[in-house]
Short mmCIF file of C-alpha atoms in Angstrom, two decimals:
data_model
loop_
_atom_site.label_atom_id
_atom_site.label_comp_id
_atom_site.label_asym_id
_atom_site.label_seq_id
_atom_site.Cartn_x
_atom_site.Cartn_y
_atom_site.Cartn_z
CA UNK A 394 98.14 5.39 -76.74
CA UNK A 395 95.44 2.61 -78.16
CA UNK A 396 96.33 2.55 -82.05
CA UNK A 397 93.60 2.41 -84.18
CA UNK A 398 95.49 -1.10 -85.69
CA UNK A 399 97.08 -2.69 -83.08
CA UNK A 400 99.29 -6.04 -83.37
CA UNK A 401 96.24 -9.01 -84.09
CA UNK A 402 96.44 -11.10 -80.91
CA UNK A 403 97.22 -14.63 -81.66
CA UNK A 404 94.15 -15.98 -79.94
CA UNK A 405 91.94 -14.53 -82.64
CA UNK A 406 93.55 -15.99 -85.75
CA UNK A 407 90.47 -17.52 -86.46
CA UNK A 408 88.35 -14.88 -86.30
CA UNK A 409 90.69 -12.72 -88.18
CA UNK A 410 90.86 -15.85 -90.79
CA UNK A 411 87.57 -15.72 -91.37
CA UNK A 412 86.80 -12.37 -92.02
CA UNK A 413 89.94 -12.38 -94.47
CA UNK A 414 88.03 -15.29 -96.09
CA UNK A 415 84.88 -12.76 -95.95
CA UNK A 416 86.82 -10.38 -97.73
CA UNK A 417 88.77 -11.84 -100.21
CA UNK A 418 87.35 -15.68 -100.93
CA UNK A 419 83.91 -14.85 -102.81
CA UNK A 420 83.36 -18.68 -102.33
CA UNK A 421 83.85 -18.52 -98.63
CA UNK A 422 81.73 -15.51 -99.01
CA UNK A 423 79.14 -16.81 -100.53
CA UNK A 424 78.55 -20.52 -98.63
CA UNK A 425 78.81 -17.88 -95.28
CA UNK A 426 75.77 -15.53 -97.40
CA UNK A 427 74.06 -19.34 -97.78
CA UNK A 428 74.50 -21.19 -94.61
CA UNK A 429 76.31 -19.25 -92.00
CA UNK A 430 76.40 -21.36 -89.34
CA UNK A 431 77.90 -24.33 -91.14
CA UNK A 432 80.45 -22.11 -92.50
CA UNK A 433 81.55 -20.77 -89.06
CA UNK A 434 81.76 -24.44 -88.10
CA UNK A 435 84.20 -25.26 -91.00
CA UNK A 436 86.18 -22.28 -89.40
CA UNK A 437 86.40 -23.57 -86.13
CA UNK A 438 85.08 -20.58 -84.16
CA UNK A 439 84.22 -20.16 -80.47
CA UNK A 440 80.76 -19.66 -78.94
CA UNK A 441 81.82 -15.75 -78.27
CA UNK A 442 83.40 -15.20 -82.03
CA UNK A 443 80.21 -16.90 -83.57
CA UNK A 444 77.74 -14.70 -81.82
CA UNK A 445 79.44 -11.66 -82.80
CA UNK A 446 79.94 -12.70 -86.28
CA UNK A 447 76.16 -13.17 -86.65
CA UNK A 448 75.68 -9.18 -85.76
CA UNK A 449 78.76 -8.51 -87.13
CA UNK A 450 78.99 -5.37 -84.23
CA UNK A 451 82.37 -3.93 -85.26
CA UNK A 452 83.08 -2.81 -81.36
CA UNK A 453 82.39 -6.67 -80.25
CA UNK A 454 84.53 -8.27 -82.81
CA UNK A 455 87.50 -5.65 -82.57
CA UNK A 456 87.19 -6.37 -78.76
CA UNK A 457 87.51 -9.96 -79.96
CA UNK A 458 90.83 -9.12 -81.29
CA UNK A 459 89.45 -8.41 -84.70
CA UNK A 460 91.56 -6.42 -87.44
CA UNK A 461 89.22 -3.30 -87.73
CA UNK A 462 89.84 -2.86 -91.16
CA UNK A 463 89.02 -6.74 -91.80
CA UNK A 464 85.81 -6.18 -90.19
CA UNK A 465 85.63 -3.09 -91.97
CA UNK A 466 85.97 -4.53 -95.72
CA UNK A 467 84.23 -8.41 -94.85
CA UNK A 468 81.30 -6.24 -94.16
CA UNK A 469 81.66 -4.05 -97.35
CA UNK A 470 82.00 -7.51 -99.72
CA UNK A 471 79.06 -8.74 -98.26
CA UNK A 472 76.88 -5.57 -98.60
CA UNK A 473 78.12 -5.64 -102.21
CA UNK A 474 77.37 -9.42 -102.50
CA UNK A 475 73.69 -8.82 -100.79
CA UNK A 476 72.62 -5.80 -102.98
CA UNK A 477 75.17 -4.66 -106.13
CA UNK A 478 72.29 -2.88 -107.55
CA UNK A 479 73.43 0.04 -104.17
CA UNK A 480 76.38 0.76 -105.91
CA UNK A 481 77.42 3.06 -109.26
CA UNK A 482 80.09 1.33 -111.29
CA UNK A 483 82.17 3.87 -112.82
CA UNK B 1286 115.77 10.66 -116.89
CA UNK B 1287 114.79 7.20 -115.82
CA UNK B 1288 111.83 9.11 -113.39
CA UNK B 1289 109.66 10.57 -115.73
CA UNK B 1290 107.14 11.46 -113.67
CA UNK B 1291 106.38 10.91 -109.88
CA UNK B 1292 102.52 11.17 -108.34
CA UNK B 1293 100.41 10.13 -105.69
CA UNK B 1294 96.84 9.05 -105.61
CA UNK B 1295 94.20 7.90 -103.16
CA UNK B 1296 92.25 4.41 -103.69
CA UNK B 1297 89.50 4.28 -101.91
CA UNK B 1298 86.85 1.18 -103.30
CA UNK B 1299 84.11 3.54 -103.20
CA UNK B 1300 85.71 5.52 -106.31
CA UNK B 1301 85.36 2.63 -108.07
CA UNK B 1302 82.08 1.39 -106.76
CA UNK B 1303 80.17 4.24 -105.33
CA UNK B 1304 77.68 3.79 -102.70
CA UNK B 1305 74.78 5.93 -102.03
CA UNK B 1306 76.09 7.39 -98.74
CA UNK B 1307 79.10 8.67 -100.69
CA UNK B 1308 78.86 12.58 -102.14
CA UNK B 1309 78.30 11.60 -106.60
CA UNK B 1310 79.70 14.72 -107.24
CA UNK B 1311 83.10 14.50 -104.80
CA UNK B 1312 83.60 11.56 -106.40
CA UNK B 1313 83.28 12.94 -110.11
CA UNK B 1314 85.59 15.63 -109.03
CA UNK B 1315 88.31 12.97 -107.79
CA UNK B 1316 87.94 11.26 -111.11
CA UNK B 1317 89.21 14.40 -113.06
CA UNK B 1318 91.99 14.86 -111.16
CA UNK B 1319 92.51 11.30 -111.95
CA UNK B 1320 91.90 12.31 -115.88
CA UNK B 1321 94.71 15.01 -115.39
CA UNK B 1322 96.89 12.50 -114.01
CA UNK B 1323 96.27 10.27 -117.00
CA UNK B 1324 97.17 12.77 -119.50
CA UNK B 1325 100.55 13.70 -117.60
CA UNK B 1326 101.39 10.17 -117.57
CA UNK B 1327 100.66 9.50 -120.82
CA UNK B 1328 102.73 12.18 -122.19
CA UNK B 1329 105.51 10.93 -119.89
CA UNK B 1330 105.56 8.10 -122.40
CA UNK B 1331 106.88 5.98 -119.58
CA UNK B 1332 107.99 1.83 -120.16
CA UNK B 1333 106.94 0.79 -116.71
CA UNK B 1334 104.74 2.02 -113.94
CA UNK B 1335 106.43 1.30 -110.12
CA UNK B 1336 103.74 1.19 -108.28
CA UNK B 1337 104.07 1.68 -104.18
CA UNK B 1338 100.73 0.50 -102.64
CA UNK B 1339 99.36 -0.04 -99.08
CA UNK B 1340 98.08 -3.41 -98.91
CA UNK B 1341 95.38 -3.99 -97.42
CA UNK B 1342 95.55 -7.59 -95.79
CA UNK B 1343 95.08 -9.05 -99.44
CA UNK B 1344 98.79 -9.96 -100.76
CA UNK B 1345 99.76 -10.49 -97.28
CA UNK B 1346 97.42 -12.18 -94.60
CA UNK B 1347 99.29 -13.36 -91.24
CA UNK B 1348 100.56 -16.18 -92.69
CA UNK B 1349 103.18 -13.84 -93.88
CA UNK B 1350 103.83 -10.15 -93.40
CA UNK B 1351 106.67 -8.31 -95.31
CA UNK B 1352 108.05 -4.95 -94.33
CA UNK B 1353 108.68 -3.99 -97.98
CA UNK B 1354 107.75 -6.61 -100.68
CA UNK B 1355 108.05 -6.76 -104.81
CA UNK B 1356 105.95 -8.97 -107.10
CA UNK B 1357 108.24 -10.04 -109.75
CA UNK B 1358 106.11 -12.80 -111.35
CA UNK B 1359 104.77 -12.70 -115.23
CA UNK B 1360 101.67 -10.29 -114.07
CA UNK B 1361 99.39 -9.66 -111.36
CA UNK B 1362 95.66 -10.12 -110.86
CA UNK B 1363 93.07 -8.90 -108.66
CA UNK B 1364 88.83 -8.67 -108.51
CA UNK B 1365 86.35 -6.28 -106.99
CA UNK B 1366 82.71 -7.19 -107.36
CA UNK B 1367 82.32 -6.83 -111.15
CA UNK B 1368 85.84 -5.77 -111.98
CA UNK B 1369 88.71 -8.32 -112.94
CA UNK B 1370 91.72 -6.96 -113.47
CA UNK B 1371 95.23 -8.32 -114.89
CA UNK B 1372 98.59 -6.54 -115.33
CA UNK B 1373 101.80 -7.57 -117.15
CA UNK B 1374 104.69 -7.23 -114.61
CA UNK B 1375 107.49 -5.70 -115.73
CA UNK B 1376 109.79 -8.00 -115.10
CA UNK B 1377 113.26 -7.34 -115.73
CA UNK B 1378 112.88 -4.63 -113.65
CA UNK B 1379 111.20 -5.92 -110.94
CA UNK B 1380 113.97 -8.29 -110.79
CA UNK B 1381 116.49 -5.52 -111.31
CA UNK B 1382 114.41 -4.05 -107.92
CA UNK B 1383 114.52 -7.07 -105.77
CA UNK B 1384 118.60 -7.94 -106.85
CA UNK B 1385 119.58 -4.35 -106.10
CA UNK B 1386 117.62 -3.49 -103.30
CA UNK B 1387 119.02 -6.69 -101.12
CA UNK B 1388 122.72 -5.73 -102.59
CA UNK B 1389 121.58 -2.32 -100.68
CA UNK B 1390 120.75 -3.90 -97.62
CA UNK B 1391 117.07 -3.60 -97.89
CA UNK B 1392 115.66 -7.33 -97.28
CA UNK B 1393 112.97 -7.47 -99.59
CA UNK B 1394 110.53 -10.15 -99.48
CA UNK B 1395 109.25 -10.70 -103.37
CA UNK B 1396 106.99 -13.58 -104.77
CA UNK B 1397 105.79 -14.63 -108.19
CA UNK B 1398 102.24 -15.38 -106.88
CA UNK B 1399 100.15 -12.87 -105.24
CA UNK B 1400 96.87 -11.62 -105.46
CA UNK B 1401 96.58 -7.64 -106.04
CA UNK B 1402 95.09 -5.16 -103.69
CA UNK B 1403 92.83 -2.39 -104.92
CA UNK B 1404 95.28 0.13 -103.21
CA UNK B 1405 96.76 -1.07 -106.94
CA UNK B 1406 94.12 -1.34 -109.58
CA UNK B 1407 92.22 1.65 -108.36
CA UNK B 1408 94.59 4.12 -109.42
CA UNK B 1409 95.67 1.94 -112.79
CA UNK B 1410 91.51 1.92 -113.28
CA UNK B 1411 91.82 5.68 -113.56
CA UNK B 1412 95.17 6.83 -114.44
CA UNK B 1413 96.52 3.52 -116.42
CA UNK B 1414 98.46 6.06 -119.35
CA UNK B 1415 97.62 5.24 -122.77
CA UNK B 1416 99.47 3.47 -124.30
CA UNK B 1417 99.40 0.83 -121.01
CA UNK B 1418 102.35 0.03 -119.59
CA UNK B 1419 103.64 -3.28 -117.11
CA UNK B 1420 103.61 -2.55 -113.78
CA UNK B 1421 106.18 -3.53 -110.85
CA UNK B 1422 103.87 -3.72 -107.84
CA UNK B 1423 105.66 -2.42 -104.65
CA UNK B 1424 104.29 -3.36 -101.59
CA UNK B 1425 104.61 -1.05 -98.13
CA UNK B 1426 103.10 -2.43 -94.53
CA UNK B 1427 100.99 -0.06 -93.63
CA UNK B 1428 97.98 -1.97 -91.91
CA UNK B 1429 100.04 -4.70 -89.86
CA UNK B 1430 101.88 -3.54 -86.50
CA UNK B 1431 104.32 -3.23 -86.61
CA UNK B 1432 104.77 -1.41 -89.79
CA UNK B 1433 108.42 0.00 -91.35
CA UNK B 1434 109.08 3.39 -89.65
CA UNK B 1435 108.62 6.43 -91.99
CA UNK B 1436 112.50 6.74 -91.73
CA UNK B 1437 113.05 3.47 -93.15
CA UNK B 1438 110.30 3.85 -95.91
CA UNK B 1439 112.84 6.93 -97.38
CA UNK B 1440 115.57 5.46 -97.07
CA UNK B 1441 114.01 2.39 -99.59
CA UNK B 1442 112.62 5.51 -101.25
CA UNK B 1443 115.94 6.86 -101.57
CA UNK B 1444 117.81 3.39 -102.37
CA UNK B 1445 115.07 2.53 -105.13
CA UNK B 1446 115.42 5.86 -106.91
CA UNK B 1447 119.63 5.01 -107.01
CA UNK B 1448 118.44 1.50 -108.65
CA UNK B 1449 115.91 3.28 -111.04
CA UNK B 1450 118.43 6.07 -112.19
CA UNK B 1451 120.97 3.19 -113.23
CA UNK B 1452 118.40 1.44 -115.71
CA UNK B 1453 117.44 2.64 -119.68
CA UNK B 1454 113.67 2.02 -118.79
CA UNK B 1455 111.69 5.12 -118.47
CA UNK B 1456 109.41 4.66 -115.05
CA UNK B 1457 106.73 6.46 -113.74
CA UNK B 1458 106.46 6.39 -109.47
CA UNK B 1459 103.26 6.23 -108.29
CA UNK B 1460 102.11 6.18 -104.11
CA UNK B 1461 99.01 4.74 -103.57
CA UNK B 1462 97.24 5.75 -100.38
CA UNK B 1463 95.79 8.30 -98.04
CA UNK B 1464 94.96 10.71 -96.92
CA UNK B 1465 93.45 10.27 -93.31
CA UNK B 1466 91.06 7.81 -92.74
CA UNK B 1467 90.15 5.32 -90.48
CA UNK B 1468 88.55 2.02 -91.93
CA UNK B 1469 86.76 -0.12 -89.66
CA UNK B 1470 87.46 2.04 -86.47
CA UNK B 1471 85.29 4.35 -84.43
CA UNK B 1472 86.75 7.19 -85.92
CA UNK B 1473 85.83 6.37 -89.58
CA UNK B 1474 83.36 9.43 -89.62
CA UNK B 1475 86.04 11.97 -88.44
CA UNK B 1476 89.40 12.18 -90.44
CA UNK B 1477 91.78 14.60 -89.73
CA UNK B 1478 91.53 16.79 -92.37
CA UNK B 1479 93.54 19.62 -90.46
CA UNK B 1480 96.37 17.26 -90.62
CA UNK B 1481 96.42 16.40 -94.35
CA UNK B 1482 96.12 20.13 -94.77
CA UNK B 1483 99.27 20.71 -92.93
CA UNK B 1484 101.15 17.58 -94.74
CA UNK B 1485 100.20 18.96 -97.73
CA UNK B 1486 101.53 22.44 -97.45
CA UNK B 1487 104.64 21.04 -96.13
CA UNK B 1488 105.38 19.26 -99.43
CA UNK B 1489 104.33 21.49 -101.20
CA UNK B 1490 107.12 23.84 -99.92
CA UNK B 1491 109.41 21.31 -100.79
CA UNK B 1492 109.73 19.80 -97.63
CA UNK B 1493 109.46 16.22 -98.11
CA UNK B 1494 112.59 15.11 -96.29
CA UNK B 1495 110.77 16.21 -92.95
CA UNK B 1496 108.26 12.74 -93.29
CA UNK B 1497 110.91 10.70 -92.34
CA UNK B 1498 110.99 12.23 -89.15
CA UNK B 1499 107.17 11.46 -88.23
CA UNK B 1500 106.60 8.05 -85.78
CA UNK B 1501 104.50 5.35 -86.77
CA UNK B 1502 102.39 6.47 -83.27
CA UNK B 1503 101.67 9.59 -85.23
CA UNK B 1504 100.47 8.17 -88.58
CA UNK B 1505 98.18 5.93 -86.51
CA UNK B 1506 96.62 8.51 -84.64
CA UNK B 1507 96.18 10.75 -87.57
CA UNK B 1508 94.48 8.01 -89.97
CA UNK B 1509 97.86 8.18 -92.16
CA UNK B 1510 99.17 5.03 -91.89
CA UNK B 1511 99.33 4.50 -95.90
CA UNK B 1512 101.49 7.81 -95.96
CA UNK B 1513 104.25 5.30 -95.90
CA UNK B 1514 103.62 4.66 -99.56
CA UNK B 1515 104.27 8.62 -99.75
CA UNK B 1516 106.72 8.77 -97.67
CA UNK B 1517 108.59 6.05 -100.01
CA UNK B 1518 107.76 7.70 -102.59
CA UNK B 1519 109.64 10.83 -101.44
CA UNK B 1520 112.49 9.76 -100.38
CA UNK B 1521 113.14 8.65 -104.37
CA UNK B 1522 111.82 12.68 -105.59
CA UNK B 1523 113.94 14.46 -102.85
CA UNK B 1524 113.24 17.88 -102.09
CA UNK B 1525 111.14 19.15 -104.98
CA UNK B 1526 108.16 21.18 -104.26
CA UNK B 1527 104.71 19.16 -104.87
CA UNK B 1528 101.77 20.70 -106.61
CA UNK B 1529 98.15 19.40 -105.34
CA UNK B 1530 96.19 18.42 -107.93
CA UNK B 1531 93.08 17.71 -105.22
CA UNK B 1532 92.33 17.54 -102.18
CA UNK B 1533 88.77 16.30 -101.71
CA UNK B 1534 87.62 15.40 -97.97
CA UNK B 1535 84.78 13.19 -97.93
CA UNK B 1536 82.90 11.88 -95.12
CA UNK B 1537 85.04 9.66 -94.24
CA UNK B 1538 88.34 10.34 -96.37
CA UNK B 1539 90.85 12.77 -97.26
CA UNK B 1540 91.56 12.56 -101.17
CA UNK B 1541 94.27 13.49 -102.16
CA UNK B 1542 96.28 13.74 -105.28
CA UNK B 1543 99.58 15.38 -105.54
CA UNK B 1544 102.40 15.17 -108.14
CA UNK B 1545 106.31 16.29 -107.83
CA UNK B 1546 108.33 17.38 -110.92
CA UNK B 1547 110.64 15.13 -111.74
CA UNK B 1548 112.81 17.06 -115.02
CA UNK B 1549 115.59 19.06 -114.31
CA UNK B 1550 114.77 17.76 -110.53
CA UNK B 1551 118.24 18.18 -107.99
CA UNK B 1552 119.78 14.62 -108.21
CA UNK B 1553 118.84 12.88 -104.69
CA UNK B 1554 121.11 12.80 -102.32
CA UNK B 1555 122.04 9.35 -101.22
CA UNK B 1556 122.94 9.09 -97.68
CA UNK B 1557 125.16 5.65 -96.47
CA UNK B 1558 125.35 2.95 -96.38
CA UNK B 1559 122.83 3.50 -100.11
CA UNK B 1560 126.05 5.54 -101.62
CA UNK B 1561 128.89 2.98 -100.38
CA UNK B 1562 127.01 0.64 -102.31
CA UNK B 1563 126.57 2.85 -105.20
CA UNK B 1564 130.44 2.96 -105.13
CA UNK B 1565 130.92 -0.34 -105.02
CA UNK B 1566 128.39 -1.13 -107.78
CA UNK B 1567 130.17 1.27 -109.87
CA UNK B 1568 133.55 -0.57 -109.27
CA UNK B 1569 132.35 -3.46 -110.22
#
């Protein structure tokens, strides 16, 4: 069986890194929101890794090796970064 | 009666921060469950809230990834968008936790320095008793293969509840997590709710015990890997019957709330090598 979270290859540490840094880093967060290609520069990231990051297409960056729920909750900050006024605080 | 009350909760961010794609009134529903929750705990007049939470990459990135883990530092902060949230730390008894759990054999990782998950401040958002209490923050592997079996999340169920019944402080037991979902896979839209219908009825006949038996393979497939914060959870309640306070299948999640009676409760049993070291901590 394919589990849904499988063990994070070592090879995509950096990917994995950075979406961690999406996720939990608002400053990260933010210079990515502001300049994303410098900020995937500071992180080191391949050609493949960058591309995918600037679609952010879930199936391309778990093929990448991505956690899925990383992906999952670096895309949730940002929507919540992008447009807060989407959400009811309770 | 060092337990006074044991309960489980679900966490999910969108309780807190509700987008339009999730169902208002669901959510509303969830929140009075967690009002009912609030009351019980409140008139549990507990000292200390041990919390067992799911983390969720947050505490623990891959620089380091604990089994079981126990924040015993002087309190514990997290954020989520507009919410910032702090917690005193019980801290004699998170101590108390981390000494008596590695005299039992359970190698607990703890630190004095680590940020909180929502899979904790959620619940505390909701259900936080009034007065407020500290908090120990117990933290279960659920999102990292490879993740502590179900088996060995009851038997640190079952060793904690042995450390908890020796101490004067009066602690509520709270599981964080669940029901099935799937976060960031391609099965996000398509829990198994027939599953968490199943789990359910099985504790609430009492039959707790039988989680230990389940394989991490089968938590995976049916979008339960946070059970383990359950499962924990159960091995310190034993085989008392649960009563559902919810169970509220969204879109994408199976909420569920459930709390086990804790008065007048059979004492658990403690299997070895837990009671050889009971003995020998009585000796002492």
């Amino acid at each position: 069986m394919n589990a849904h979270y499988f063990f994070p290859p070592a090879d995509a540490y950096p990917l994995n890194r950075t979406l961690f840094r999406l996720k939990s880093e608002p400053a990260y967060r933010r210079r990515f929101m502001a300049d994303r290609d410098a900020a995937m520069t500071e992180a080191g990231l391949a050609a493949d890794v960058r591309a995918a990051l600037v679609t952010f297409d879930r199936d391309r960056l778990v093929a990448l090796g991505a956690h899925p729920y990383l992906v999952f909750m670096a895309d949730l900050r940002l929507a919540m970064e992008r447009a807060p006024a989407a959400f009811e605080e309770f | 009666m060092p337990v006074v009350a044991a309960v489980a909760c679900p966490h999910t961010p969108q309780l807190l921060m509700r987008p339009e794609t999730e169902d208002r009134d669901l959510v509303l529903r969830v929140h009075g469950a967690y009002a009912r929750v609030k009351r019980m705990l409140s008139e549990a007049r507990p000292d200390a809230i041990c919390l067992i939470g799911g983390d969720h990459i947050e505490g623990f990135f891959l620089n380091a990834v604990p089994a079981f883990a126990v924040a015993v530092g002087r309190s514990v902060s997290g954020h989520f968008g507009p919410y910032d949230y702090t917690f005193p730390v019980h801290e004699p008894l998170a101590r108390a936790i981390v000494e008596q759990g590695i005299e039992r054999e359970f190698d607990l990782l703890y630190t004095q320095d680590v940020p909180l998950d929502y899979a904790f401040y959620v619940p505390l958002h909701f259900a936080m008793p009034e007065p407020a209490v500290p908090i120990v923050p117990l933290y279960v592997n659920v999102y990292l293969p490879p993740q502590p079996t179900p088996r060995r999340c009851h038997a640190w169920g079952r060793a904690l509840r042995a450390i908890l019944d020796a101490r004067a402080e009066r602690v509520v037991l709270m599981a964080s997590g669940g029901m099935s979902h799937y976060p960031g896979t391609d099965r996000y839209a398509s829990p198994d709710f027939e599953w968490d219908r199943a789990m359910l009825a099985t504790l609430t006949e009492g039959r707790g015990a039988e989680t230990a038996r389940l394989t991490g393979e089968e938590l995976d497939k049916a979008g339960n890997v946070e059970l383990r914060t359950w499962i924990t959870l159960l091995g310190a309640v034993g085989d008392v019957k649960a009563e559902v306070l919810c169970y509220e299948p969204s879109w994408h999640h199976g909420n569920a709330m459930v709390t086990w009676p804790v008065h007048g409760a059979a004492r658990v049993s403690l299997g070895p090598p837990a009671a050889e070291v009971d003995a020998k901590l009585r000796s002492r």
